[in-house]
Amino acid sequence: MIDDVLTQAQQALQEQQPLQRRRHFARQLEQFGDATALILNDGQHISYQTLAQLADHFAQNFVRFDVWPHQICALQCRNNLTSVVAYLSCLRHQRPLLLLDPALPVAQLDELTKRLEIAALINEQGEMTRISSSAFRARADLALLLSTSGSTGSPKSVMLSQVNLQANALSISQYLPMLDTDAAITALPLHYSYGLSVLNSHLLLGAKIVLTDYSVMNKEFWQLVNQQQVTSLAGVPFSYQMLKTLRFERLPLPALRYLTQAGGKLTSELTSYLQQLSQQRPIPIYLMYGQTEATARIAYLAPEYLPNHADCIGHAIPGGELLLREPQDRSLIEKALTAGELCYRGANVMLGYATNSAELRTTQQLEELATGDLAERLPNGLYRIVGRLNRMLKLQGKRWTLDHLEATFSSQGFKVVCTGRDDLLVVGAIDPNAASKAPAHISNYLQQQLHLHPTLFKVLLLRDIPYTSSGKIHYQAIFNLASGGNSDAAG
């Protein structure tokens, strides 16, 4: 009897040790010693021990610029060594960090940093500048602030804790076939929650990350993939559209073990392509669903479901729970094939939103995340998204709030109506003048300021706003004008 108890205790201890060893990944880099953590564009290898030393050395800047624990820094984050070092230094030394797209326009950057009372700005070369004399300190458990809408400069930021980051990295490492011998590559920006989750989950395991700003359309990217024997690729729908154009299935990539996709719903064309790709290479492909509000990941579709259930988001990640609620009374929906708002519970659910410094002091603890998506549960237990409650799109893996876009153009003197779906943004410029310059201005702004690829948007010139019989803006009619079809549009 006692022997049985001892044996069970020893087994339990062995099962717990890996989890204990992996706590607070940013603070436990040293445990992997001389193993390679980062590989740079020039082929230089940075060990985990060296990475930890660089992060702690960077912390001298906090003393130099009088940035105390729980005072917030902002980082113009690129896929380079200095950004990773600054990120890890902030996590290791209790300085909450706002991750920013380095292409964010200066005016929006200034407005955002003032509203959140950011103490210091770290540029993409890793140089710190004190930008506020405020002594403001945020809540003690705040570790990271991420934008909800990519490069659009939305004032709403997601508050994440170290527990959130750790829990999501651990879940990802459990459902993906990740090994400590793996090598990932930064195919997505690190200031984007999906791209950051690739870094976090590999650092948790002691695996390698190839740091590069090259995109999948650059030959240098594929040279790195081959030279450094990259074992996995992460992409948003736009990434896979580019891979399809490149005829990815023909590329010789012997080290590649699996692919992941998130950041928005795939078109039927891309879904078919991935189904074929998984058989041609052959290679497992994980379709994933997530939100920045859940640190990164919420659900995943295991590869065996891809042939017949590619329209589903699958099951909740390890440690998480999916549920459906009636949008009106919030009652729980238990019947299969009944649509409701998709909600999620897990240790990776954000602390809350912040639009100003006062909200960074709150003590709220969010237990359940309402995703804003309508979904249903199939009889086999898989979940499928069937619609969206709110007016937002995901393009190139970034969330675009349509109301915020309309307000942005309104501030520039243009009256617009925005609609679309996850593969096409439609902007209707309202102007009875047939020679209006509004469409050209809007198109240039979307490309040059918001860095949106021209294949992902269409700008229309409308004489007036179309309305439904009930007096609401007829978003579907606007979308149909742009697409020539009847697919559902946001709004």
XYZ file of N, CA, C and O in Angstrom, residues 264-445:
728
model
N -7.304 34.780 -39.060
C -8.452 35.048 -39.917
C -8.899 33.807 -40.674
O -8.153 32.831 -40.803
N -10.120 33.858 -41.167
C -10.695 32.719 -41.874
C -10.112 32.591 -43.274
O -9.926 33.579 -43.984
N -9.833 31.364 -43.671
C -9.339 31.086 -45.016
C -10.475 31.152 -46.034
O -11.605 30.788 -45.732
N -10.157 31.600 -47.235
C -11.125 31.514 -48.324
C -11.273 30.052 -48.724
O -10.435 29.207 -48.389
N -12.328 29.743 -49.433
C -12.528 28.361 -49.878
C -11.380 27.902 -50.777
O -10.964 26.738 -50.743
N -10.843 28.841 -51.577
C -9.719 28.511 -52.457
C -8.480 28.129 -51.660
O -7.810 27.129 -51.963
N -8.182 28.899 -50.605
C -7.007 28.600 -49.786
C -7.210 27.353 -48.941
O -6.265 26.603 -48.691
N -8.446 27.136 -48.508
C -8.748 25.915 -47.761
C -8.448 24.689 -48.612
O -7.804 23.733 -48.162
N -8.890 24.715 -49.856
C -8.628 23.599 -50.777
C -7.131 23.424 -51.007
O -6.624 22.298 -51.059
N -6.434 24.553 -51.107
C -4.990 24.494 -51.329
C -4.288 23.822 -50.152
O -3.413 22.956 -50.347
N -4.657 24.190 -48.922
C -4.017 23.596 -47.753
C -4.370 22.118 -47.617
O -3.535 21.310 -47.187
N -5.595 21.761 -47.968
C -5.968 20.349 -47.935
C -5.110 19.535 -48.913
O -4.633 18.441 -48.585
N -4.900 20.084 -50.093
C -4.053 19.407 -51.074
C -2.596 19.380 -50.619
O -1.897 18.369 -50.755
N -2.158 20.494 -50.046
C -0.776 20.613 -49.598
C -0.447 19.584 -48.521
O 0.633 18.988 -48.517
N -1.392 19.372 -47.602
C -1.156 18.428 -46.506
C -0.977 17.007 -47.023
O -0.361 16.169 -46.356
N -1.511 16.734 -48.210
C -1.370 15.405 -48.796
C -0.160 15.313 -49.721
O 0.496 14.275 -49.804
N 0.163 16.413 -50.391
C 1.254 16.391 -51.369
C 2.629 16.318 -50.716
O 3.511 15.605 -51.193
N 2.843 17.060 -49.602
C 4.217 17.108 -49.074
C 4.658 15.784 -48.465
O 5.809 15.399 -48.747
N 3.945 14.996 -47.690
C 2.799 15.345 -46.871
C 3.293 15.959 -45.553
O 4.400 15.649 -45.095
N 2.476 16.802 -44.947
C 2.898 17.492 -43.744
C 1.662 17.885 -42.937
O 0.642 18.259 -43.525
N 1.692 17.752 -41.608
C 0.527 18.153 -40.817
C 0.359 19.673 -40.804
O 1.337 20.409 -40.690
N -0.890 20.113 -40.938
C -1.211 21.540 -40.920
C -2.239 21.786 -39.823
O -3.280 21.127 -39.781
N -1.931 22.717 -38.948
C -2.805 23.054 -37.826
C -3.500 24.391 -38.107
O -2.833 25.420 -38.193
N -4.819 24.353 -38.276
C -5.594 25.578 -38.384
C -5.948 26.029 -36.967
O -6.410 25.215 -36.153
N -5.739 27.305 -36.675
C -5.897 27.774 -35.307
C -6.779 29.017 -35.257
O -6.875 29.771 -36.224
N -7.391 29.206 -34.108
C -8.261 30.357 -33.871
C -7.803 31.042 -32.590
O -7.484 30.371 -31.598
N -7.746 32.350 -32.623
C -7.331 33.052 -31.420
C -7.665 34.521 -31.473
O -8.148 35.039 -32.481
N -7.404 35.193 -30.363
C -7.557 36.637 -30.272
C -6.448 37.165 -29.366
O -5.983 36.461 -28.466
N -6.064 38.406 -29.598
C -5.073 39.035 -28.733
C -5.561 39.019 -27.291
O -4.763 38.884 -26.355
N -6.882 39.132 -27.081
C -7.459 39.120 -25.742
C -7.237 37.806 -25.010
O -7.407 37.732 -23.789
N -6.877 36.759 -25.735
C -6.542 35.475 -25.113
C -5.050 35.203 -25.288
O -4.630 34.052 -25.378
N -4.267 36.263 -25.340
C -2.812 36.244 -25.495
C -2.416 35.853 -26.911
O -1.572 36.497 -27.507
N -3.017 34.812 -27.436
C -2.844 34.453 -28.849
C -3.851 33.377 -29.245
O -4.715 33.589 -30.079
N -3.791 32.218 -28.614
C -4.555 31.072 -29.086
C -5.724 30.733 -28.181
O -5.642 30.818 -26.961
N -6.818 30.302 -28.816
C -8.027 29.871 -28.128
C -8.383 28.435 -28.508
O -8.750 27.633 -27.655
N -8.299 28.114 -29.798
C -8.702 26.793 -30.279
C -7.820 26.371 -31.444
O -7.132 27.194 -32.050
N -7.848 25.072 -31.737
C -7.072 24.559 -32.870
C -7.796 23.374 -33.482
O -8.546 22.661 -32.808
N -7.592 23.208 -34.772
C -8.144 22.067 -35.502
C -6.999 21.095 -35.768
O -6.051 21.431 -36.486
N -7.070 19.934 -35.173
C -6.025 18.930 -35.367
C -5.970 18.511 -36.840
O -6.994 18.511 -37.532
N -4.779 18.167 -37.353
C -4.612 17.860 -38.779
C -5.545 16.780 -39.317
O -5.945 16.835 -40.488
N -5.929 15.815 -38.471
C -6.785 14.737 -38.970
C -8.182 15.221 -39.354
O -8.908 14.541 -40.083
N -8.569 16.409 -38.870
C -9.878 16.961 -39.209
C -9.843 17.831 -40.459
O -10.898 18.241 -40.969
N -8.660 18.156 -40.947
C -8.537 19.081 -42.072
C -9.286 18.622 -43.326
O -9.941 19.440 -43.980
N -9.242 17.349 -43.704
C -9.913 16.944 -44.948
C -11.419 17.203 -44.963
O -11.969 17.578 -46.000
N -12.101 17.029 -43.820
C -13.561 17.111 -43.811
C -14.145 18.227 -42.957
O -15.342 18.507 -43.047
N -13.309 18.860 -42.128
C -13.841 19.876 -41.218
C -12.991 21.136 -41.220
O -12.816 21.781 -40.171
N -12.503 21.524 -42.362
C -11.651 22.720 -42.450
C -12.418 24.004 -42.180
O -11.799 25.067 -42.012
N -13.744 23.929 -42.126
C -14.542 25.116 -41.824
C -14.727 25.304 -40.319
O -15.432 26.211 -39.884
N -14.078 24.464 -39.522
C -14.219 24.514 -38.068
C -12.949 25.070 -37.414
O -11.862 25.008 -37.985
N -13.112 25.583 -36.189
C -11.953 26.015 -35.415
C -11.473 24.915 -34.476
O -10.423 25.045 -33.840
N -12.234 23.826 -34.386
C -11.792 22.661 -33.634
C -12.165 22.687 -32.171
O -13.288 23.025 -31.796
N -11.186 22.319 -31.325
C -11.389 22.233 -29.882
C -10.585 23.317 -29.167
O -9.660 23.898 -29.728
N -10.919 23.536 -27.908
C -10.166 24.483 -27.088
C -8.737 23.984 -26.894
O -8.471 22.775 -26.883
N -7.807 24.908 -26.734
C -6.414 24.546 -26.463
C -6.329 23.896 -25.082
O -7.228 24.062 -24.252
N -5.266 23.131 -24.792
C -5.111 22.528 -23.464
C -5.194 23.580 -22.368
O -4.579 24.639 -22.447
N -5.992 23.278 -21.345
C -6.162 24.206 -20.240
C -7.254 25.228 -20.458
O -7.538 26.032 -19.571
N -7.879 25.222 -21.641
C -8.926 26.189 -21.952
C -10.279 25.528 -22.110
O -10.388 24.300 -22.207
N -11.316 26.331 -22.152
C -12.686 25.830 -22.288
C -13.480 26.752 -23.199
O -13.473 27.971 -23.030
N -14.170 26.170 -24.170
C -15.070 26.905 -25.059
C -16.509 26.718 -24.602
O -16.888 25.632 -24.148
N -17.323 27.757 -24.737
C -18.742 27.659 -24.435
C -19.506 28.659 -25.291
O -18.914 29.604 -25.830
N -20.791 28.431 -25.432
C -21.655 29.289 -26.238
C -22.715 29.926 -25.350
O -23.281 29.263 -24.472
N -22.981 31.213 -25.584
C -23.995 31.925 -24.808
C -24.977 32.628 -25.731
O -24.604 33.091 -26.810
N -26.233 32.712 -25.272
C -27.234 33.504 -25.974
C -26.806 34.971 -25.930
O -26.502 35.496 -24.847
N -26.738 35.653 -27.080
C -26.279 37.045 -27.078
C -27.130 37.975 -26.222
O -26.614 38.940 -25.656
N -28.434 37.678 -26.094
C -29.311 38.584 -25.366
C -29.240 38.363 -23.852
O -28.899 39.274 -23.100
N -29.547 37.168 -23.390
C -29.641 36.952 -21.936
C -28.408 36.272 -21.345
O -28.356 36.029 -20.137
N -27.420 35.950 -22.178
C -26.142 35.360 -21.750
C -26.294 33.960 -21.163
O -25.375 33.452 -20.510
N -27.442 33.330 -21.387
C -27.629 31.968 -20.889
C -26.761 30.998 -21.690
O -26.428 31.243 -22.853
N -26.391 29.899 -21.061
C -25.516 28.912 -21.672
C -26.281 28.074 -22.694
O -27.405 27.636 -22.438
N -25.686 27.851 -23.849
C -26.271 27.013 -24.889
C -25.575 25.655 -24.868
O -24.354 25.569 -25.003
N -26.351 24.616 -24.677
C -25.781 23.273 -24.610
C -26.198 22.398 -25.793
O -25.573 21.374 -26.056
N -27.206 22.812 -26.519
C -27.699 22.021 -27.639
C -26.780 22.173 -28.848
O -26.361 23.277 -29.203
N -26.450 21.060 -29.489
C -25.588 21.083 -30.672
C -26.269 21.814 -31.823
O -27.504 21.884 -31.910
N -25.449 22.393 -32.705
C -25.908 23.079 -33.909
C -26.829 24.265 -33.593
O -27.708 24.622 -34.384
N -26.622 24.880 -32.423
C -27.375 26.064 -32.029
C -26.392 27.218 -31.890
O -25.460 27.161 -31.081
N -26.582 28.255 -32.687
C -25.616 29.355 -32.709
C -25.723 30.238 -31.480
O -26.811 30.489 -30.965
N -24.579 30.688 -31.018
C -24.509 31.625 -29.904
C -23.155 32.310 -29.916
O -22.289 31.988 -30.747
N -22.961 33.266 -29.012
C -21.661 33.938 -28.960
C -20.622 33.000 -28.365
O -20.838 32.412 -27.299
N -19.519 32.865 -29.048
C -18.441 32.010 -28.577
C -17.716 32.697 -27.425
O -17.277 33.845 -27.549
N -17.600 32.007 -26.302
C -16.888 32.514 -25.137
C -15.779 31.526 -24.768
O -15.831 30.349 -25.121
N -14.812 32.036 -24.042
C -13.636 31.214 -23.726
C -13.178 31.483 -22.298
O -13.201 32.630 -21.827
N -12.756 30.424 -21.631
C -12.163 30.529 -20.297
C -10.796 29.857 -20.303
O -10.607 28.811 -20.913
N -9.868 30.456 -19.602
C -8.532 29.889 -19.514
C -7.582 30.871 -18.856
O -7.869 32.069 -18.737
N -6.431 30.365 -18.438
C -5.440 31.207 -17.750
C -4.806 32.235 -18.677
O -4.108 33.139 -18.213
N -5.044 32.110 -19.989
C -4.486 33.050 -20.957
C -5.428 34.210 -21.282
O -5.098 35.061 -22.098
N -6.600 34.282 -20.628
C -7.536 35.383 -20.865
C -6.967 36.665 -20.248
O -6.516 36.684 -19.108
N -7.018 37.732 -21.008
C -6.429 39.017 -20.625
C -6.937 39.532 -19.283
O -7.985 39.113 -18.777
N -6.209 40.501 -18.739
C -6.652 41.204 -17.542
C -7.815 42.138 -17.872
O -8.702 42.356 -17.053
N -7.792 42.708 -19.063
C -8.823 43.643 -19.493
C -8.283 44.594 -20.536
O -7.158 44.428 -21.026
N -9.077 45.597 -20.904
C -8.670 46.609 -21.875
C -8.195 47.864 -21.160
O -8.607 48.160 -20.041
N -7.355 48.620 -21.859
C -6.931 49.923 -21.356
C -6.935 50.918 -22.505
O -6.356 50.654 -23.562
N -7.590 52.038 -22.298
C -7.549 53.128 -23.269
C -6.878 54.361 -22.679
O -6.614 55.322 -23.386
N -6.598 54.315 -21.367
C -5.920 55.420 -20.698
C -5.184 54.891 -19.475
O -5.342 53.723 -19.095
N -4.385 55.743 -18.846
C -3.560 55.300 -17.730
C -4.385 54.887 -16.516
O -3.985 53.991 -15.767
N -5.538 55.505 -16.317
C -6.374 55.136 -15.173
C -6.795 53.676 -15.244
O -6.841 52.973 -14.218
N -7.095 53.195 -16.463
C -7.512 51.795 -16.625
C -6.346 50.826 -16.440
O -6.563 49.635 -16.233
N -5.122 51.330 -16.487
C -3.955 50.489 -16.236
C -3.746 50.238 -14.742
O -2.905 49.439 -14.363
N -4.513 50.935 -13.905
C -4.425 50.746 -12.454
C -5.527 49.835 -11.919
O -5.546 49.512 -10.732
N -6.469 49.451 -12.768
C -7.599 48.658 -12.300
C -7.136 47.329 -11.736
O -6.043 46.847 -12.039
N -7.992 46.714 -10.932
C -7.655 45.413 -10.331
C -8.538 44.303 -10.886
O -8.597 43.215 -10.322
N -9.216 44.572 -11.996
C -10.132 43.571 -12.552
C -9.396 42.302 -12.966
O -8.231 42.331 -13.371
N -10.078 41.184 -12.863
C -9.566 39.890 -13.315
C -10.651 39.261 -14.179
O -11.678 38.829 -13.679
N -10.448 39.249 -15.464
C -11.450 38.730 -16.396
C -11.380 37.209 -16.412
O -10.328 36.630 -16.671
N -12.488 36.567 -16.122
C -12.519 35.107 -16.075
C -13.011 34.490 -17.378
O -12.659 33.350 -17.688
N -13.831 35.233 -18.111
C -14.402 34.694 -19.349
C -14.325 35.742 -20.447
O -14.664 36.898 -20.233
N -13.870 35.321 -21.610
C -13.744 36.219 -22.751
C -14.896 36.002 -23.725
O -15.095 34.885 -24.225
N -15.658 37.045 -23.990
C -16.684 37.014 -25.040
C -16.009 37.425 -26.338
O -15.536 38.554 -26.462
N -15.921 36.522 -27.298
C -15.107 36.751 -28.497
C -15.739 37.688 -29.511
O -15.045 38.222 -30.375
N -17.063 37.859 -29.449
C -17.732 38.650 -30.475
C -18.067 37.851 -31.714
O -18.691 38.366 -32.641
N -17.681 36.576 -31.738
C -17.980 35.705 -32.872
C -19.182 34.820 -32.555
O -19.349 34.347 -31.418
N -20.007 34.586 -33.545
C -21.104 33.629 -33.426
C -20.600 32.266 -33.884
O -19.943 32.148 -34.912
N -20.913 31.244 -33.109
C -20.415 29.904 -33.427
C -21.465 28.865 -33.055
O -22.452 29.159 -32.372
N -21.230 27.647 -33.511
C -22.058 26.517 -33.132
C -21.159 25.317 -32.861
O -20.030 25.250 -33.348
N -21.668 24.407 -32.043
C -20.918 23.185 -31.727
C -21.524 22.024 -32.492
O -22.737 21.798 -32.458
N -20.704 21.316 -33.239
C -21.175 20.176 -34.010
C -21.395 18.980 -33.093
O -20.853 18.930 -31.983
N -22.154 17.994 -33.523
C -22.375 16.792 -32.695
C -21.074 16.082 -32.315
O -21.008 15.408 -31.278
N -20.014 16.221 -33.133
C -18.738 15.573 -32.813
C -17.872 16.394 -31.871
O -16.731 16.025 -31.578
N -18.410 17.538 -31.401
C -17.685 18.338 -30.428
C -16.857 19.465 -31.002
O -16.346 20.309 -30.256
N -16.699 19.516 -32.332
C -15.948 20.603 -32.952
C -16.779 21.887 -32.968
O -18.007 21.841 -33.079
N -16.095 23.023 -32.878
C -16.775 24.313 -32.945
C -16.549 24.942 -34.319
O -15.470 24.798 -34.904
N -17.577 25.658 -34.793
C -17.504 26.292 -36.106
C -18.030 27.721 -36.004
O -19.099 27.966 -35.450
N -17.260 28.687 -36.537
C -17.684 30.078 -36.564
C -18.715 30.253 -37.682
O -18.487 29.826 -38.820
N -19.836 30.911 -37.358
C -20.889 31.102 -38.359
C -21.185 32.577 -38.623
O -21.975 32.897 -39.513
N -20.561 33.479 -37.881
C -20.809 34.901 -38.098
C -20.039 35.744 -37.096
O -19.242 35.229 -36.324
N -20.309 37.030 -37.104
C -19.604 37.952 -36.214
C -20.577 38.991 -35.674
O -21.363 39.562 -36.418
N -20.498 39.206 -34.371
C -21.393 40.167 -33.742
C -20.949 41.598 -33.997
O -21.763 42.484 -34.226
N -19.675 41.823 -33.932
C -19.145 43.183 -34.023
C -18.605 43.483 -35.416
O -18.315 42.585 -36.197
N -18.432 44.748 -35.676
C -17.937 45.183 -36.982
C -16.422 45.236 -36.975
O -15.807 46.264 -36.704
N -15.829 44.097 -37.259
C -14.381 44.045 -37.356
C -13.978 42.986 -38.370
O -14.707 42.034 -38.632
N -12.816 43.188 -38.958
C -12.266 42.243 -39.917
C -10.872 41.828 -39.475
O -10.251 42.499 -38.657
N -10.382 40.740 -40.032
C -8.982 40.364 -39.861
C -8.344 40.289 -41.240
O -8.742 39.478 -42.072
N -7.378 41.156 -41.474
C -6.671 41.215 -42.741
C -5.183 41.135 -42.470
O -4.668 41.848 -41.610
N -4.496 40.264 -43.178
C -3.064 40.061 -42.977
C -2.776 39.738 -41.520
O -1.742 40.095 -40.967
N -3.731 39.056 -40.866
C -3.531 38.657 -39.490
C -3.793 39.740 -38.464
O -3.654 39.505 -37.271
N -4.170 40.939 -38.907
C -4.418 42.039 -37.980
C -5.904 42.356 -37.928
O -6.615 42.234 -38.918
N -6.357 42.767 -36.763
C -7.751 43.123 -36.593
C -7.977 44.575 -37.020
O -7.228 45.468 -36.634
N -9.008 44.771 -37.795
C -9.347 46.117 -38.286
C -10.758 46.446 -37.827
O -11.725 45.824 -38.253
N -10.887 47.427 -36.932
C -12.189 47.854 -36.442
C -12.760 48.865 -37.427
O -12.195 49.941 -37.628
N -13.869 48.513 -38.044
C -14.414 49.330 -39.127
C -14.864 50.709 -38.649
O -14.682 51.706 -39.343
N -15.432 50.779 -37.460
C -15.853 52.085 -36.926
C -14.642 52.993 -36.719
O -14.714 54.206 -36.943
N -13.527 52.411 -36.277
C -12.319 53.205 -36.059
C -11.761 53.704 -37.390
O -11.299 54.848 -37.501
N -11.825 52.861 -38.419
C -11.366 53.283 -39.745
C -12.223 54.438 -40.274
O -11.704 55.408 -40.838
N -13.534 54.327 -40.088
C -14.428 55.403 -40.532
C -14.106 56.708 -39.815
O -14.078 57.784 -40.425
N -13.821 56.609 -38.497
C -13.480 57.808 -37.723
C -12.160 58.405 -38.183
O -11.984 59.627 -38.222
N -11.221 57.535 -38.566
C -9.916 57.995 -39.046
C -10.072 58.828 -40.310
O -9.499 59.917 -40.434
N -10.849 58.325 -41.261
C -11.047 59.064 -42.515
C -11.907 60.308 -42.309
O -11.725 61.321 -42.986
N -12.835 60.244 -41.354
C -13.652 61.418 -41.047
C -12.783 62.560 -40.524
O -12.992 63.725 -40.878
N -11.766 62.206 -39.701
C -10.863 63.231 -39.169
C -10.021 63.866 -40.271
O -9.472 64.959 -40.093
N -9.943 63.188 -41.424
C -9.194 63.710 -42.565
C -10.111 64.440 -43.553
O -9.659 64.871 -44.619
N -11.392 64.548 -43.179
C -12.332 65.293 -44.010
C -13.074 64.467 -45.033
O -13.681 65.029 -45.956
N -13.047 63.145 -44.885
C -13.721 62.276 -45.849
C -14.850 61.515 -45.164
O -14.665 60.937 -44.099
N -15.997 61.511 -45.802
C -17.129 60.743 -45.307
C -17.091 59.371 -45.967
O -17.162 59.261 -47.194
N -16.948 58.320 -45.160
C -16.825 56.977 -45.722
C -17.714 56.003 -44.952
O -18.110 56.254 -43.815
N -17.981 54.882 -45.598
C -18.657 53.746 -44.975
C -17.794 52.525 -45.248
O -17.438 52.259 -46.406
N -17.429 51.814 -44.174
C -16.539 50.653 -44.312
C -17.306 49.365 -44.065
O -18.141 49.275 -43.161
N -17.005 48.378 -44.860
C -17.577 47.050 -44.683
C -16.559 46.043 -45.233
O -15.417 46.398 -45.523
N -16.956 44.787 -45.384
C -16.042 43.795 -45.945
C -16.137 42.458 -45.250
O -17.057 42.191 -44.476
N -15.173 41.623 -45.527
C -15.039 40.323 -44.884
C -13.544 40.088 -44.681
O -12.730 40.953 -45.009
N -13.182 38.943 -44.145
C -11.792 38.753 -43.723
C -10.763 38.704 -44.855
O -9.576 38.671 -44.583
N -11.200 38.692 -46.094
C -10.223 38.733 -47.193
C -10.375 39.986 -48.053
O -9.682 40.139 -49.044
N -11.293 40.911 -47.679
C -11.484 42.112 -48.483
C -12.118 43.226 -47.652
O -13.227 43.076 -47.133
N -11.405 44.340 -47.534
C -11.947 45.556 -46.936
C -12.551 46.416 -48.043
O -11.910 46.637 -49.070
N -13.767 46.889 -47.831
C -14.428 47.762 -48.804
C -14.680 49.113 -48.139
O -15.289 49.184 -47.062
N -14.185 50.161 -48.767
C -14.391 51.523 -48.270
C -15.201 52.293 -49.310
O -14.750 52.491 -50.442
N -16.389 52.721 -48.929
C -17.227 53.522 -49.810
C -17.058 54.993 -49.470
O -17.398 55.422 -48.368
N -16.492 55.771 -50.390
C -16.325 57.211 -50.188
C -17.588 57.909 -50.666
O -17.973 57.785 -51.828
N -18.230 58.636 -49.772
C -19.503 59.281 -50.085
C -19.240 60.683 -50.608
O -18.832 61.581 -49.868
N -19.460 60.888 -51.910
C -19.206 62.189 -52.531
C -19.957 62.234 -53.855
O -19.713 61.401 -54.742
N -20.873 63.176 -54.022
C -21.629 63.263 -55.289
C -20.778 63.756 -56.448
O -21.196 63.681 -57.611
N -19.582 64.246 -56.158
C -18.687 64.751 -57.196
C -18.005 63.591 -57.908
O -17.187 62.879 -57.328
N -18.331 63.408 -59.175
C -17.776 62.284 -59.940
C -16.266 62.376 -60.084
O -15.589 61.369 -60.303
N -15.705 63.587 -59.974
C -14.250 63.771 -60.118
C -13.561 63.831 -58.759
O -12.458 64.352 -58.633
N -14.211 63.304 -57.749
C -13.669 63.366 -56.389
C -12.292 62.707 -56.293
O -12.027 61.683 -56.923
N -11.432 63.313 -55.494
C -10.100 62.752 -55.249
C -10.085 61.848 -54.021
O -9.036 61.315 -53.662
N -11.251 61.689 -53.390
C -11.317 60.892 -52.165
C -10.828 59.455 -52.349
O -10.022 58.970 -51.554
N -11.278 58.728 -53.398
C -10.812 57.347 -53.533
C -9.291 57.219 -53.643
O -8.691 56.321 -53.042
N -8.662 58.121 -54.374
C -7.208 58.064 -54.529
C -6.514 58.317 -53.194
O -5.545 57.635 -52.837
N -7.014 59.296 -52.439
C -6.425 59.596 -51.132
C -6.565 58.412 -50.183
O -5.609 58.027 -49.505
N -7.765 57.855 -50.144
C -8.031 56.725 -49.245
C -7.170 55.533 -49.611
O -6.578 54.869 -48.752
N -7.070 55.257 -50.896
C -6.252 54.136 -51.359
C -4.785 54.331 -50.978
O -4.127 53.404 -50.489
N -4.273 55.526 -51.177
C -2.878 55.813 -50.812
C -2.655 55.667 -49.319
O -1.627 55.140 -48.877
N -3.615 56.140 -48.531
C -3.489 56.056 -47.068
C -3.462 54.601 -46.614
O -2.656 54.204 -45.758
